[in-house]
Tab-separated table of C-alpha atoms in Angstrom:
chain	number	residue	atom	x	y	z
R	138	MET	CA	53.509	196.860	14.894
R	139	GLU	CA	51.038	195.274	17.309
R	140	THR	CA	52.516	194.684	20.749
R	141	PRO	CA	51.887	191.567	22.907
R	142	ALA	CA	49.991	193.748	25.400
R	143	ALA	CA	47.708	195.054	22.640
R	144	ARG	CA	47.026	191.516	21.446
R	145	MET	CA	46.083	190.460	24.975
R	146	ASP	CA	43.728	193.432	25.308
R	147	GLN	CA	41.822	192.148	22.245
R	148	ALA	CA	41.929	188.470	23.197
R	149	PHE	CA	39.180	186.285	24.624
R	150	SER	CA	40.513	186.539	28.196
R	151	ALA	CA	40.129	190.335	28.049
R	152	ARG	CA	36.598	190.017	26.696
R	153	LEU	CA	35.639	187.670	29.518
R	154	ARG	CA	37.188	190.057	32.017
R	155	ASP	CA	35.158	192.927	30.555
R	156	ARG	CA	31.939	190.908	30.844
R	157	CYS	CA	32.678	190.415	34.546
R	158	ASP	CA	33.743	193.993	35.228
R	159	ARG	CA	30.918	194.603	37.708
R	160	ILE	CA	31.924	191.501	39.686
R	161	TRP	CA	35.617	192.407	39.614
R	162	ALA	CA	34.865	195.977	40.681
R	163	GLY	CA	33.151	194.463	43.708
R	164	LEU	CA	36.248	192.402	44.473
R	165	ARG	CA	38.513	195.438	44.413
R	166	ALA	CA	36.094	197.516	46.499
R	167	HIS	CA	35.524	194.913	49.207
R	168	PRO	CA	36.090	196.296	52.725
R	169	PHE	CA	38.456	193.422	53.516
R	170	LEU	CA	40.872	194.870	50.969
R	171	SER	CA	40.270	198.545	51.661
R	172	GLU	CA	40.847	197.991	55.389
R	173	LEU	CA	43.879	195.825	54.640
R	174	ALA	CA	45.331	198.681	52.574
R	175	ARG	CA	44.843	201.129	55.448
R	176	GLY	CA	46.295	198.662	57.942
R	177	THR	CA	43.035	198.664	59.940
R	178	LEU	CA	41.780	195.182	59.058
R	179	PRO	CA	41.410	193.217	62.311
R	180	LEU	CA	44.129	190.585	62.571
R	181	ASP	CA	41.634	187.799	63.293
R	182	ARG	CA	40.020	188.341	59.888
R	183	PHE	CA	43.341	188.109	58.084
R	184	ARG	CA	44.250	184.987	60.049
R	185	PHE	CA	40.914	183.436	59.067
R	186	PHE	CA	41.551	184.345	55.427
R	187	ILE	CA	45.049	182.842	55.364
R	188	GLU	CA	43.902	179.685	57.147
R	189	GLN	CA	41.106	179.249	54.627
R	190	ASP	CA	43.459	179.995	51.742
R	191	LEU	CA	45.772	177.249	52.983
R	192	LEU	CA	42.803	174.880	52.727
R	193	PHE	CA	41.857	176.277	49.313
R	194	LEU	CA	45.259	176.125	47.640
R	195	PRO	CA	45.708	172.316	47.763
R	196	ALA	CA	42.363	171.945	45.940
R	197	PHE	CA	43.478	174.585	43.452
R	198	ALA	CA	46.710	172.635	42.986
R	199	ARG	CA	44.762	169.421	42.366
R	200	CYS	CA	42.866	171.187	39.569
R	201	LEU	CA	46.203	172.026	38.002
R	202	ALA	CA	47.343	168.430	38.468
R	203	LEU	CA	44.189	167.224	36.701
R	204	GLY	CA	44.986	169.653	33.897
R	205	ALA	CA	48.438	168.095	33.583
R	206	ALA	CA	46.984	164.579	33.663
R	207	LYS	CA	44.493	165.428	30.910
R	208	SER	CA	46.972	167.307	28.732
R	209	ALA	CA	47.090	166.121	25.140
R	210	SER	CA	50.184	168.124	24.204
R	211	ASP	CA	53.614	168.762	25.654
R	212	ALA	CA	52.819	172.478	25.713
R	213	ASP	CA	49.744	171.968	27.916
R	214	LEU	CA	51.663	169.588	30.176
R	215	GLU	CA	54.432	172.158	30.611
R	216	PHE	CA	51.906	174.921	31.307
R	217	PHE	CA	50.058	173.068	34.066
R	218	THR	CA	53.285	171.783	35.611
R	219	ARG	CA	54.701	175.309	35.742
R	220	GLN	CA	51.547	176.696	37.335
R	221	LEU	CA	51.428	173.841	39.845
R	222	ASP	CA	55.034	174.499	40.811
R	223	GLY	CA	54.194	178.155	41.458
R	224	VAL	CA	51.413	177.240	43.897
R	225	ILE	CA	53.402	174.597	45.776
R	226	ARG	CA	56.840	176.235	45.747
R	227	LEU	CA	55.841	179.886	46.175
R	228	GLU	CA	52.300	180.576	47.303
R	229	ILE	CA	51.673	177.914	49.949
R	230	PRO	CA	55.011	178.528	51.761
R	231	SER	CA	54.396	182.287	51.652
R	232	ASN	CA	50.977	181.860	53.251
R	233	ARG	CA	52.422	179.632	55.955
R	234	ARG	CA	54.954	182.334	56.817
R	235	LEU	CA	52.224	184.977	56.912
R	236	LEU	CA	50.114	182.787	59.188
R	237	ASP	CA	53.006	182.410	61.613
R	238	GLN	CA	53.514	186.185	61.539
R	239	VAL	CA	49.900	187.094	62.164
R	240	ILE	CA	49.607	184.573	65.002
R	241	SER	CA	52.764	186.017	66.586
R	242	LEU	CA	51.075	189.437	66.509
R	243	GLY	CA	48.204	188.073	68.595
R	244	ALA	CA	45.515	187.347	65.983
R	245	GLN	CA	42.683	185.440	67.651
R	246	ASP	CA	41.633	182.015	66.406
R	247	ARG	CA	38.181	182.215	64.768
R	248	GLY	CA	38.100	178.629	63.543
R	249	GLY	CA	39.616	179.208	60.135
R	250	ALA	CA	41.837	176.138	60.303
R	251	ARG	CA	39.193	173.743	61.628
R	252	GLY	CA	37.681	173.013	58.233
R	253	MET	CA	36.645	174.648	54.973
R	254	ALA	CA	34.044	177.355	55.504
R	255	PRO	CA	30.869	177.262	53.357
R	256	ALA	CA	32.198	179.679	50.704
R	257	ASN	CA	35.427	177.708	50.468
R	258	VAL	CA	33.521	174.444	50.046
R	259	ALA	CA	31.477	176.044	47.263
R	260	TYR	CA	34.530	177.393	45.444
R	261	THR	CA	36.721	174.311	45.673
R	262	SER	CA	33.808	172.030	44.795
R	263	PHE	CA	33.140	174.078	41.673
R	264	LEU	CA	36.794	173.991	40.634
R	265	LEU	CA	37.177	170.258	41.206
R	266	ALA	CA	33.871	169.429	39.503
R	267	THR	CA	34.864	171.535	36.496
R	268	ALA	CA	38.266	169.838	36.402
R	269	ALA	CA	36.734	166.366	36.668
R	270	ALA	CA	34.162	166.935	33.917
R	271	GLY	CA	36.233	169.117	31.595
R	272	GLY	CA	39.591	169.213	29.935
R	273	PRO	CA	42.580	171.578	29.951
R	274	LEU	CA	40.560	174.435	28.449
R	275	GLU	CA	37.771	174.292	31.026
R	276	ILE	CA	40.286	173.928	33.864
R	277	THR	CA	42.271	176.956	32.691
R	278	THR	CA	39.059	178.977	32.464
R	279	ALA	CA	38.054	178.043	36.011
R	280	ILE	CA	41.383	178.905	37.637
R	281	LEU	CA	42.104	182.090	35.688
R	282	PRO	CA	39.950	184.543	37.730
R	283	CYS	CA	41.664	183.586	40.996
R	284	SER	CA	45.219	184.081	39.796
R	285	TRP	CA	44.463	187.104	37.620
R	286	SER	CA	42.350	188.993	40.160
R	287	TYR	CA	45.028	188.726	42.858
R	288	ILE	CA	47.591	190.306	40.555
R	289	GLU	CA	45.148	193.062	39.617
R	290	ILE	CA	44.232	193.707	43.264
R	291	ALA	CA	47.883	193.863	44.328
R	292	ALA	CA	48.687	196.324	41.525
R	293	GLU	CA	45.846	198.575	42.672
R	294	LEU	CA	46.930	198.405	46.318
R	295	LYS	CA	50.609	199.012	45.528
R	296	ASP	CA	50.447	202.767	46.091
R	297	GLN	CA	47.835	202.582	48.858
R	298	ILE	CA	49.181	199.969	51.229
R	299	ALA	CA	50.115	201.187	54.682
R	300	ASP	CA	53.319	200.094	56.357
R	301	HIS	CA	52.167	196.949	58.151
R	302	PRO	CA	54.230	193.953	59.294
R	303	VAL	CA	51.938	191.450	57.558
R	304	TYR	CA	49.601	193.151	55.101
R	305	SER	CA	52.315	194.887	53.109
R	306	ASP	CA	54.117	191.534	52.766
R	307	TRP	CA	50.951	189.898	51.447
R	308	VAL	CA	50.566	192.578	48.752
R	309	ALA	CA	54.280	192.448	47.905
R	310	PHE	CA	54.080	188.715	47.181
R	311	TYR	CA	51.626	189.288	44.320
R	312	LEU	CA	53.713	192.152	42.958
R	313	GLN	CA	56.665	189.861	42.313
R	314	ASP	CA	57.730	189.490	38.695
R	315	GLU	CA	57.487	185.707	38.939
R	316	GLU	CA	53.838	185.867	40.021
R	317	ALA	CA	53.004	188.363	37.275
R	318	GLU	CA	54.733	186.133	34.724
R	319	LEU	CA	52.717	183.091	35.845
R	320	VAL	CA	49.470	184.989	35.275
R	321	ARG	CA	50.692	186.365	31.951
R	322	ASN	CA	51.525	182.807	30.906
R	323	MET	CA	48.085	181.645	32.031
R	324	ARG	CA	46.335	184.317	29.981
R	325	GLU	CA	48.482	183.692	26.930
R	326	THR	CA	47.845	179.954	27.138
R	327	PHE	CA	44.104	180.492	27.512
R	328	ASP	CA	44.032	182.939	24.609
R	329	GLU	CA	45.943	180.520	22.414
R	330	MET	CA	43.469	177.763	23.330
R	331	THR	CA	40.544	180.030	22.355
R	332	ARG	CA	42.006	181.839	19.345
R	333	ASP	CA	39.571	182.633	16.526
R	334	GLY	CA	38.284	179.441	14.957
R	335	ALA	CA	39.645	177.177	17.696
R	336	VAL	CA	36.359	176.868	19.613
R	337	SER	CA	32.712	177.273	18.674
R	338	ASP	CA	30.491	180.140	19.783
R	339	GLU	CA	28.596	177.669	21.976
R	340	LYS	CA	31.820	176.633	23.700
R	341	ARG	CA	32.787	180.283	24.216
R	342	GLU	CA	29.508	180.886	26.038
R	343	GLN	CA	30.130	177.831	28.205
R	344	LEU	CA	33.598	179.140	29.058
R	345	ALA	CA	32.165	182.574	29.814
R	346	GLY	CA	29.832	180.941	32.332
R	347	ILE	CA	32.727	179.134	34.021
R	348	PHE	CA	34.813	182.318	34.179
R	349	MET	CA	31.908	184.296	35.623
R	350	MET	CA	31.116	181.696	38.286
R	351	SER	CA	34.735	181.561	39.441
R	352	SER	CA	34.726	185.365	39.603
R	353	ARG	CA	31.582	185.349	41.749
R	354	LEU	CA	33.088	182.751	44.067
R	355	GLU	CA	36.175	184.941	44.464
R	356	GLY	CA	33.834	187.588	45.855
R	357	ARG	CA	32.270	185.125	48.270
R	358	PHE	CA	35.734	184.175	49.512
R	359	TRP	CA	36.528	187.788	50.485
R	360	GLU	CA	33.128	188.122	52.132
R	361	MET	CA	33.643	184.872	54.045
R	362	ALA	CA	36.949	186.134	55.458
R	363	TYR	CA	35.585	189.561	56.366
R	364	THR	CA	32.527	188.205	58.176
R	365	LEU	CA	34.329	185.157	59.643
R	366	ASP	CA	31.610	183.013	58.096
R	367	GLN	CA	32.382	179.534	59.379
R	368	TRP	CA	30.090	176.575	60.054
R	369	PRO	CA	28.504	177.177	63.499
R	370	ASP	CA	30.035	174.042	65.015
R	371	LEU	CA	33.524	175.061	63.849
R	372	GLY	CA	33.480	178.798	64.557
């Protein structure tokens, strides 16, 4: 009997993930994450990352809210509402706590809270433009790489992470069952939306392009945090 995990491995989300494997390998190998795992990442870089993420997440939440507003079915409305609740109730408060912790440890201010950095502007603009022009399917495609890649990264770091007062807590958040379930629900919803015969080959290619661009922008976000890449007047 085919298991749910086997079905997901054969589904459209898995095929899109495979097409982006080179990009996702770059995410996992980024020095921001390898240094975070060793506990050697400078605190100012993590502070910059969290401050930028706290600017990113409200835009991400607005994409979810647009998905709810554009939902044509109760199932889609429930999906987007559940995902939105996870961002607002779980992820944003967790990041605020981490920011307080890293500041208390003496992390220097590199301008991360003074405005969205260029990579953050690019990412959030892409998400919001996709949400404005598209419907629930396009929105789900655009947000999927962010949520999914964080779960995958945390799972890989689980056995590597050093004992650190902040970094180990950040990884632990994305190892929670509730976070994993939100991503599983997101993949299952996306795969149901794109089941065989539900969308044309042309639409699948369009969705593949959206998924790939979001994946690339995930990479730019890590690079932004590692290099402290802020607008010169805000840095």
